[in-house]
Structure formats: structure tokens, C-alpha cells
Amino acid sequence: MSQAPHPPAAASPAERFREFWNSHLSWRRPLEAVIWILVFGLSAAANAVVTLIDAERNAVAMETWHAVVWEGSSALVALLLVPPLLWLCERWPLHADTWLRRLPAYVAASMAWSLIHVGGMVAVRRLVYAAMGDAYGFDWRVGLPYEYLKDVQTFALIVFMVHGYSWLWRRVQGEARMLDPPDSGIPAPQHGRETPERFLVRTLGREFLIAADDIEWLQASGNYVNLHVAGRAYPLRSTLAGIEEQLDPEQFVRIHRSYLVRLGQVESIEPLDTGDARVHMRGGTVLPCSRSQREAIRARFTAAAGTGRKLLD
């Protein structure tokens, strides 16, 4: 008999915090965007004030708008460069067994990040200065190395924050791993694969089991695959192709390069004019279905039409 897909609710502060963490999944991305905007916006405002104070203390004539444009342009371009850096951290995360191998790529990325940042902020400053009837000059020979020394600190801080946040997310949300395979005396399943029946999840110092039969859908996320069970997502250190090879192909079907669903959890399929489709899950989640996978899942879904589910035409 499989155990419950998640531990029973508890009144402890740690469990309440985990429930809050789970409930904020739907607004995680907007919240993160607001946080990044506040971080760069407040930093730019503080730096502009410090620049004006330093100019006054050193008896240097400076227009207020100069300081605002300098710091504002730097913060704006850096903020626009955050999404590509987040993608890099998600696509090639730094772990104890990978950080040394991936460090050169991160160093190269920091140089490209700085070059684009400097070029973008100089372009913005020149546009604003021209609109104000002024001219902005930048000495690339001296300015570029100087700016890189500052940019690499910002780059490293963002990478550290992203990986620290991901670690905290996995710790609170729960991180899954496959249990060891059964003894050799246990007969193999009919489909010829060694299918994991249960996954071990560690969260907030506790361990519990989720059954493979309880998984509703899976989503690739960098070096992890998120196992979605009863409204929760448990990251598993694997690739989607790797876990797909171990799951029962009669129960799980690929609908997208980043999504794998349990066929029994599919409520309906909605074809789109583009040739792609939307897959509506029983819990209300809507997942993308690529054109290349659409006909395969339609055929599988139609074959299961006797269960009372419907196909949208």
C-alpha cells in the first residue's frame, strides 16, 4: 500500500511556513519580478544620493539630473539583464559536483554581461543628455575595465542570491529522489522497465514517501524535474528524458519537450490554430502541448475515451 503523497498537516511553525511556501507557487514569478525591481530601483536611488553628497563634499559642481541619469541608466540596463542571468543559473546551476567545471562559463558570461551593461547604459545616457541639450562622453579604455570590476561583483551577488534562493526553495518545498531499485528476486514489470514505485522526499528535516501513481505531471527545470503532486512541486535531480525512461509508458506521455503528464490526469485537449494545443489537467492546470506531440497524445487520449473524459475539437 502506498503512503500519503505528503505528510499530514502540522501546527508547528515550520509546517505552517511550508504551507505558505506551497501556496505562493502561483504568484512566485510576479513576486520575484517585484523584488528585483525594488532591489535595483532602491539601489539606484541610494547611489544617486551618495553621488550628490560626495560631489557637494568635494566642491564639485553637479546637476541633480546627472546623478539620476547615471545611476538610473545603470540600474535599468542591469535589471533588463537579470532574466538572461536567471536563465543561465537555472540551465547550468552550480552544485558541489559541477561548479568547478562550469566556473569558466560563468566567468565568460560575466564579461559578456558587463560589456552589454556598459554599452547599454552609455547609450541611454547619451540619449538623455542629447534630449537635455548636453553631451555625454565615455572613455572606453579606462571606463570599461573599471566598470567590469563593479559589474563582476553585481554579477556574482546575483548568482549567489539565485542559488541560495533555489537551495532554500528546495529545502522548504521538498526535494525528491528515487528509492533504490528492488531486489533482483522481484519480477520486472511487463513493459520491461525498472519503474520506481515511490520517491523519497526530504523537507524541513523530515522524510516521507510519494507514490509514482500519485504524480500528476512533470516539468523540466534546468538540472531538475519538478514532480507535481496534489498542488505541490518536488524537484528531483534528473533530466526529463532520464525520468521518462523509468516511468511506465502506458501511464505517462510526453506532451512537450519540458512536460510529461499522467494520461489518467488529463481532462481534455484543446487544439490551437497554430497547430499546438493546450492540455487541461483534472486539477485545473493548463499545460502546453507541442505540435509534434499533439497527434500522439490525441490518439492515446481517444483510446481512453471510455473513461468518460472528453476531447475538445
CSV table of C-alpha atoms in Angstrom, one decimal:
chain,number,residue,atom,x,y,z
A,1,MET,CA,0.0,0.0,0.0
A,2,SER,CA,1.4,3.4,-1.0
A,3,GLN,CA,1.8,6.1,1.6
A,4,ALA,CA,0.2,9.5,1.5
A,5,PRO,CA,1.7,11.9,-1.1
A,6,HIS,CA,2.5,14.5,1.6
A,7,PRO,CA,2.8,14.5,5.4
A,8,PRO,CA,-0.2,15.4,7.4
A,9,ALA,CA,-0.7,19.0,8.3
A,10,ALA,CA,1.0,20.1,11.5
A,11,ALA,CA,0.7,23.1,13.7
A,12,SER,CA,4.4,23.7,14.0
A,13,PRO,CA,5.9,27.0,12.7
A,14,ALA,CA,8.0,25.1,10.2
A,15,GLU,CA,5.0,23.3,8.7
A,16,ARG,CA,3.0,26.5,8.5
A,17,PHE,CA,5.8,28.1,6.7
A,18,ARG,CA,6.0,25.2,4.2
A,19,GLU,CA,2.3,25.6,3.6
A,20,PHE,CA,2.7,29.3,2.9
A,21,TRP,CA,5.6,28.5,0.6
A,22,ASN,CA,3.4,26.0,-1.3
A,23,SER,CA,0.5,28.4,-1.6
A,24,HIS,CA,2.7,31.1,-3.1
A,25,LEU,CA,3.7,28.9,-6.1
A,26,SER,CA,1.1,30.7,-8.3
A,27,TRP,CA,2.5,34.2,-7.6
A,28,ARG,CA,6.1,33.3,-7.2
A,29,ARG,CA,7.3,34.8,-10.6
A,30,PRO,CA,5.5,38.1,-10.2
A,31,LEU,CA,6.7,38.4,-6.6
A,32,GLU,CA,10.3,37.8,-7.8
A,33,ALA,CA,10.0,40.4,-10.5
A,34,VAL,CA,8.8,43.0,-8.0
A,35,ILE,CA,11.7,42.1,-5.7
A,36,TRP,CA,14.3,42.6,-8.4
A,37,ILE,CA,12.7,45.9,-9.5
A,38,LEU,CA,12.8,47.1,-5.9
A,39,VAL,CA,16.4,46.0,-5.3
A,40,PHE,CA,17.7,47.8,-8.4
A,41,GLY,CA,15.4,50.8,-8.0
A,42,LEU,CA,16.3,51.4,-4.4
A,43,SER,CA,20.0,50.8,-5.1
A,44,ALA,CA,20.0,53.4,-7.9
A,45,ALA,CA,18.2,55.9,-5.7
A,46,ALA,CA,20.7,55.4,-2.8
A,47,ASN,CA,23.7,55.6,-5.2
A,48,ALA,CA,22.4,58.8,-6.7
A,49,VAL,CA,22.0,60.4,-3.3
A,50,VAL,CA,25.5,59.3,-2.3
A,51,THR,CA,26.9,60.7,-5.6
A,52,LEU,CA,25.4,64.1,-5.0
A,53,ILE,CA,26.6,64.1,-1.4
A,54,ASP,CA,30.1,63.3,-2.5
A,55,ALA,CA,30.0,66.0,-5.2
A,56,GLU,CA,28.9,68.6,-2.6
A,57,ARG,CA,31.5,67.5,-0.1
A,58,ASN,CA,34.3,67.7,-2.7
A,59,ALA,CA,33.0,71.0,-4.0
A,60,VAL,CA,32.3,69.5,-7.5
A,61,ALA,CA,29.5,71.1,-9.5
A,62,MET,CA,26.9,68.5,-10.5
A,63,GLU,CA,23.4,68.8,-11.7
A,64,THR,CA,20.9,66.5,-9.8
A,65,TRP,CA,19.7,65.0,-13.1
A,66,HIS,CA,23.2,63.9,-13.9
A,67,ALA,CA,23.4,61.7,-10.9
A,68,VAL,CA,19.9,60.4,-11.5
A,69,VAL,CA,20.7,59.5,-15.2
A,70,TRP,CA,24.0,57.9,-14.3
A,71,GLU,CA,22.6,55.6,-11.6
A,72,GLY,CA,19.2,55.1,-13.3
A,73,SER,CA,20.7,54.1,-16.6
A,74,SER,CA,23.0,51.6,-14.9
A,75,ALA,CA,20.2,50.1,-12.8
A,76,LEU,CA,17.8,49.9,-15.8
A,77,VAL,CA,20.1,48.0,-18.1
A,78,ALA,CA,21.3,45.7,-15.3
A,79,LEU,CA,17.6,44.9,-14.5
A,80,LEU,CA,17.0,44.0,-18.1
A,81,LEU,CA,20.0,41.7,-18.0
A,82,VAL,CA,18.7,39.8,-14.9
A,83,PRO,CA,16.4,37.4,-16.9
A,84,PRO,CA,19.2,36.0,-19.1
A,85,LEU,CA,21.3,35.6,-16.0
A,86,LEU,CA,18.5,33.8,-14.2
A,87,TRP,CA,18.1,31.5,-17.2
A,88,LEU,CA,21.9,30.7,-17.0
A,89,CYS,CA,21.6,29.9,-13.3
A,90,GLU,CA,18.6,27.6,-14.0
A,91,ARG,CA,20.0,26.0,-17.1
A,92,TRP,CA,23.5,25.3,-15.7
A,93,PRO,CA,23.3,25.5,-11.9
A,94,LEU,CA,26.3,25.4,-9.7
A,95,HIS,CA,26.5,22.3,-7.4
A,96,ALA,CA,29.3,20.8,-5.4
A,97,ASP,CA,30.0,18.4,-8.3
A,98,THR,CA,29.6,20.9,-11.2
A,99,TRP,CA,30.8,24.3,-10.0
A,100,LEU,CA,34.4,23.9,-10.9
A,101,ARG,CA,33.6,22.6,-14.4
A,102,ARG,CA,31.1,25.4,-15.0
A,103,LEU,CA,33.1,28.3,-13.5
A,104,PRO,CA,34.8,29.3,-16.7
A,105,ALA,CA,31.4,29.6,-18.4
A,106,TYR,CA,30.2,31.9,-15.6
A,107,VAL,CA,33.4,34.0,-15.9
A,108,ALA,CA,32.9,34.4,-19.7
A,109,ALA,CA,29.2,35.2,-19.0
A,110,SER,CA,30.2,37.9,-16.5
A,111,MET,CA,32.4,39.5,-19.2
A,112,ALA,CA,29.6,39.5,-21.7
A,113,TRP,CA,27.1,40.7,-19.1
A,114,SER,CA,29.4,43.6,-18.2
A,115,LEU,CA,30.0,44.6,-21.9
A,116,ILE,CA,26.3,44.7,-22.7
A,117,HIS,CA,25.6,46.5,-19.4
A,118,VAL,CA,28.2,49.2,-20.1
A,119,GLY,CA,27.2,49.6,-23.7
A,120,GLY,CA,23.5,49.9,-22.8
A,121,MET,CA,24.0,52.4,-20.0
A,122,VAL,CA,26.3,54.6,-22.2
A,123,ALA,CA,23.7,54.5,-25.0
A,124,VAL,CA,20.9,55.5,-22.6
A,125,ARG,CA,23.0,58.3,-21.0
A,126,ARG,CA,23.9,59.7,-24.4
A,127,LEU,CA,20.2,59.8,-25.5
A,128,VAL,CA,19.1,61.5,-22.3
A,129,TYR,CA,22.0,64.0,-22.4
A,130,ALA,CA,21.1,64.8,-26.0
A,131,ALA,CA,17.5,65.4,-25.1
A,132,MET,CA,18.7,67.8,-22.4
A,133,GLY,CA,20.9,69.7,-24.8
A,134,ASP,CA,24.1,68.2,-23.4
A,135,ALA,CA,26.7,65.7,-24.4
A,136,TYR,CA,28.0,62.6,-22.6
A,137,GLY,CA,31.5,61.3,-23.1
A,138,PHE,CA,32.8,57.9,-22.0
A,139,ASP,CA,36.5,56.7,-22.1
A,140,TRP,CA,36.2,53.1,-23.1
A,141,ARG,CA,39.9,52.3,-22.5
A,142,VAL,CA,39.7,53.3,-18.8
A,143,GLY,CA,36.0,53.1,-18.2
A,144,LEU,CA,35.4,49.5,-19.4
A,145,PRO,CA,37.8,47.8,-17.0
A,146,TYR,CA,36.6,50.0,-14.2
A,147,GLU,CA,33.0,49.1,-14.8
A,148,TYR,CA,33.8,45.4,-15.1
A,149,LEU,CA,35.3,45.4,-11.6
A,150,LYS,CA,32.0,46.7,-10.3
A,151,ASP,CA,29.8,44.6,-12.6
A,152,VAL,CA,31.5,41.3,-11.7
A,153,GLN,CA,30.6,42.0,-8.1
A,154,THR,CA,26.9,42.6,-9.0
A,155,PHE,CA,27.0,39.5,-11.3
A,156,ALA,CA,28.4,37.3,-8.5
A,157,LEU,CA,26.0,38.7,-6.0
A,158,ILE,CA,23.0,37.8,-8.3
A,159,VAL,CA,24.4,34.3,-8.9
A,160,PHE,CA,24.8,33.8,-5.2
A,161,MET,CA,21.3,35.1,-4.4
A,162,VAL,CA,19.7,32.9,-7.1
A,163,HIS,CA,21.4,29.7,-6.0
A,164,GLY,CA,20.8,30.5,-2.3
A,165,TYR,CA,17.1,31.1,-3.1
A,166,SER,CA,16.9,27.9,-5.1
A,167,TRP,CA,18.5,25.9,-2.2
A,168,LEU,CA,16.0,27.4,0.2
A,169,TRP,CA,13.1,26.7,-2.2
A,170,ARG,CA,14.1,23.1,-2.5
A,171,ARG,CA,14.7,22.7,1.3
A,172,VAL,CA,11.2,24.1,2.1
A,173,GLN,CA,9.3,22.8,-0.8
A,174,GLY,CA,10.9,19.4,-0.5
A,175,GLU,CA,13.5,17.7,-2.7
A,176,ALA,CA,12.8,14.2,-4.1
A,177,ARG,CA,15.0,11.3,-5.0
A,178,MET,CA,14.3,7.9,-6.4
A,179,LEU,CA,14.5,5.0,-4.0
A,180,ASP,CA,16.9,2.2,-4.6
A,181,PRO,CA,15.7,-0.4,-7.1
A,182,PRO,CA,14.0,-3.5,-5.7
A,183,ASP,CA,15.8,-6.8,-5.0
A,184,SER,CA,16.7,-8.9,-8.0
A,185,GLY,CA,14.2,-11.6,-6.9
A,186,ILE,CA,11.3,-9.2,-7.7
A,187,PRO,CA,10.0,-9.8,-11.2
A,188,ALA,CA,10.4,-6.9,-13.7
A,189,PRO,CA,7.3,-5.1,-14.9
A,190,GLN,CA,5.7,-6.2,-18.1
A,191,HIS,CA,6.8,-3.1,-20.0
A,192,GLY,CA,10.4,-4.1,-19.4
A,193,ARG,CA,11.4,-1.0,-17.4
A,194,GLU,CA,12.5,-0.8,-13.8
A,195,THR,CA,9.8,1.6,-12.8
A,196,PRO,CA,10.2,3.4,-9.5
A,197,GLU,CA,7.2,2.9,-7.3
A,198,ARG,CA,7.9,5.5,-4.8
A,199,PHE,CA,10.1,8.6,-4.3
A,200,LEU,CA,11.6,9.8,-1.1
A,201,VAL,CA,11.1,13.5,-0.3
A,202,ARG,CA,13.1,15.4,2.2
A,203,THR,CA,11.6,18.7,3.5
A,204,LEU,CA,12.4,20.7,6.6
A,205,GLY,CA,14.3,17.9,8.2
A,206,ARG,CA,11.5,15.4,7.6
A,207,GLU,CA,11.2,12.5,5.2
A,208,PHE,CA,8.2,11.0,3.6
A,209,LEU,CA,7.3,8.9,0.5
A,210,ILE,CA,5.2,9.8,-2.5
A,211,ALA,CA,4.0,7.1,-4.9
A,212,ALA,CA,4.7,7.2,-8.6
A,213,ASP,CA,1.0,6.7,-9.1
A,214,ASP,CA,0.3,10.0,-7.3
A,215,ILE,CA,2.4,12.1,-9.7
A,216,GLU,CA,0.1,14.2,-11.9
A,217,TRP,CA,2.6,15.8,-14.2
A,218,LEU,CA,6.3,16.5,-14.5
A,219,GLN,CA,8.1,19.7,-15.7
A,220,ALA,CA,11.8,20.0,-16.7
A,221,SER,CA,13.6,22.8,-14.8
A,222,GLY,CA,17.3,23.0,-15.6
A,223,ASN,CA,19.0,20.1,-13.9
A,224,TYR,CA,15.9,19.2,-12.1
A,225,VAL,CA,12.5,17.7,-12.9
A,226,ASN,CA,9.6,19.0,-10.8
A,227,LEU,CA,7.2,16.2,-9.7
A,228,HIS,CA,3.7,17.8,-9.3
A,229,VAL,CA,1.6,16.0,-6.7
A,230,ALA,CA,-1.6,17.4,-5.2
A,231,GLY,CA,-0.7,21.0,-5.8
A,232,ARG,CA,2.9,20.7,-4.7
A,233,ALA,CA,6.1,20.5,-6.8
A,234,TYR,CA,9.0,18.4,-5.6
A,235,PRO,CA,12.3,18.9,-7.5
A,236,LEU,CA,14.1,15.7,-8.5
A,237,ARG,CA,17.8,15.9,-9.6
A,238,SER,CA,17.4,14.4,-13.1
A,239,THR,CA,16.6,15.2,-16.7
A,240,LEU,CA,13.1,14.8,-18.1
A,241,ALA,CA,14.3,12.2,-20.6
A,242,GLY,CA,16.1,10.3,-17.8
A,243,ILE,CA,13.0,10.0,-15.6
A,244,GLU,CA,10.7,9.4,-18.7
A,245,GLU,CA,12.8,6.2,-19.4
A,246,GLN,CA,12.0,4.9,-15.9
A,247,LEU,CA,8.3,5.7,-15.8
A,248,ASP,CA,5.6,3.4,-17.2
A,249,PRO,CA,5.0,4.5,-20.9
A,250,GLU,CA,1.4,3.2,-20.6
A,251,GLN,CA,0.7,5.8,-17.9
A,252,PHE,CA,2.9,8.8,-18.8
A,253,VAL,CA,3.1,10.6,-22.1
A,254,ARG,CA,5.3,13.4,-23.3
A,255,ILE,CA,3.3,16.4,-24.5
A,256,HIS,CA,6.2,18.9,-24.8
A,257,ARG,CA,9.9,19.0,-24.5
A,258,SER,CA,9.5,20.3,-21.0
A,259,TYR,CA,6.4,18.5,-19.9
A,260,LEU,CA,5.3,14.9,-19.2
A,261,VAL,CA,1.8,14.1,-17.9
A,262,ARG,CA,0.0,11.1,-16.5
A,263,LEU,CA,-2.6,10.2,-19.0
A,264,GLY,CA,-5.2,9.5,-16.4
A,265,GLN,CA,-5.0,13.1,-15.1
A,266,VAL,CA,-5.8,14.6,-18.5
A,267,GLU,CA,-9.2,16.2,-18.6
A,268,SER,CA,-9.3,17.5,-22.1
A,269,ILE,CA,-7.1,18.6,-25.0
A,270,GLU,CA,-7.7,22.0,-26.7
A,271,PRO,CA,-6.3,22.3,-30.2
A,272,LEU,CA,-5.0,25.7,-31.2
A,273,ASP,CA,-4.9,27.5,-34.6
A,274,THR,CA,-1.1,27.4,-34.5
A,275,GLY,CA,-1.1,23.6,-34.6
A,276,ASP,CA,-0.1,23.3,-31.0
A,277,ALA,CA,-2.6,22.5,-28.2
A,278,ARG,CA,-3.4,23.0,-24.5
A,279,VAL,CA,-3.7,20.1,-22.2
A,280,HIS,CA,-6.3,20.7,-19.4
A,281,MET,CA,-5.5,18.6,-16.3
A,282,ARG,CA,-8.1,17.5,-13.8
A,283,GLY,CA,-6.8,19.8,-11.1
A,284,GLY,CA,-7.4,22.9,-13.4
A,285,THR,CA,-3.8,23.2,-14.5
A,286,VAL,CA,-3.3,24.0,-18.2
A,287,LEU,CA,-0.1,22.8,-19.9
A,288,PRO,CA,1.3,23.5,-23.3
A,289,CYS,CA,1.3,20.7,-25.9
A,290,SER,CA,3.7,21.0,-28.9
A,291,ARG,CA,2.6,20.3,-32.4
A,292,SER,CA,4.9,17.3,-32.7
A,293,GLN,CA,3.3,15.7,-29.7
A,294,ARG,CA,-0.3,16.7,-30.3
A,295,GLU,CA,-1.4,13.8,-32.5
A,296,ALA,CA,0.3,11.2,-30.3
A,297,ILE,CA,-1.5,12.3,-27.2
A,298,ARG,CA,-4.8,12.7,-29.1
A,299,ALA,CA,-4.5,9.1,-30.2
A,300,ARG,CA,-3.7,8.0,-26.6
A,301,PHE,CA,-6.4,10.1,-25.2
A,302,THR,CA,-9.0,9.0,-27.7
A,303,ALA,CA,-8.2,5.4,-26.9
A,304,ALA,CA,-9.1,6.1,-23.3
A,305,ALA,CA,-12.3,7.9,-24.1
A,306,GLY,CA,-14.4,5.2,-22.5
A,307,THR,CA,-13.4,6.6,-19.0
A,308,GLY,CA,-15.8,9.5,-19.5
A,309,ARG,CA,-13.3,12.2,-20.4
A,310,LYS,CA,-13.9,14.5,-23.3
A,311,LEU,CA,-11.8,15.6,-26.3
A,312,LEU,CA,-12.2,19.3,-27.4
A,313,ASP,CA,-12.4,19.6,-31.2
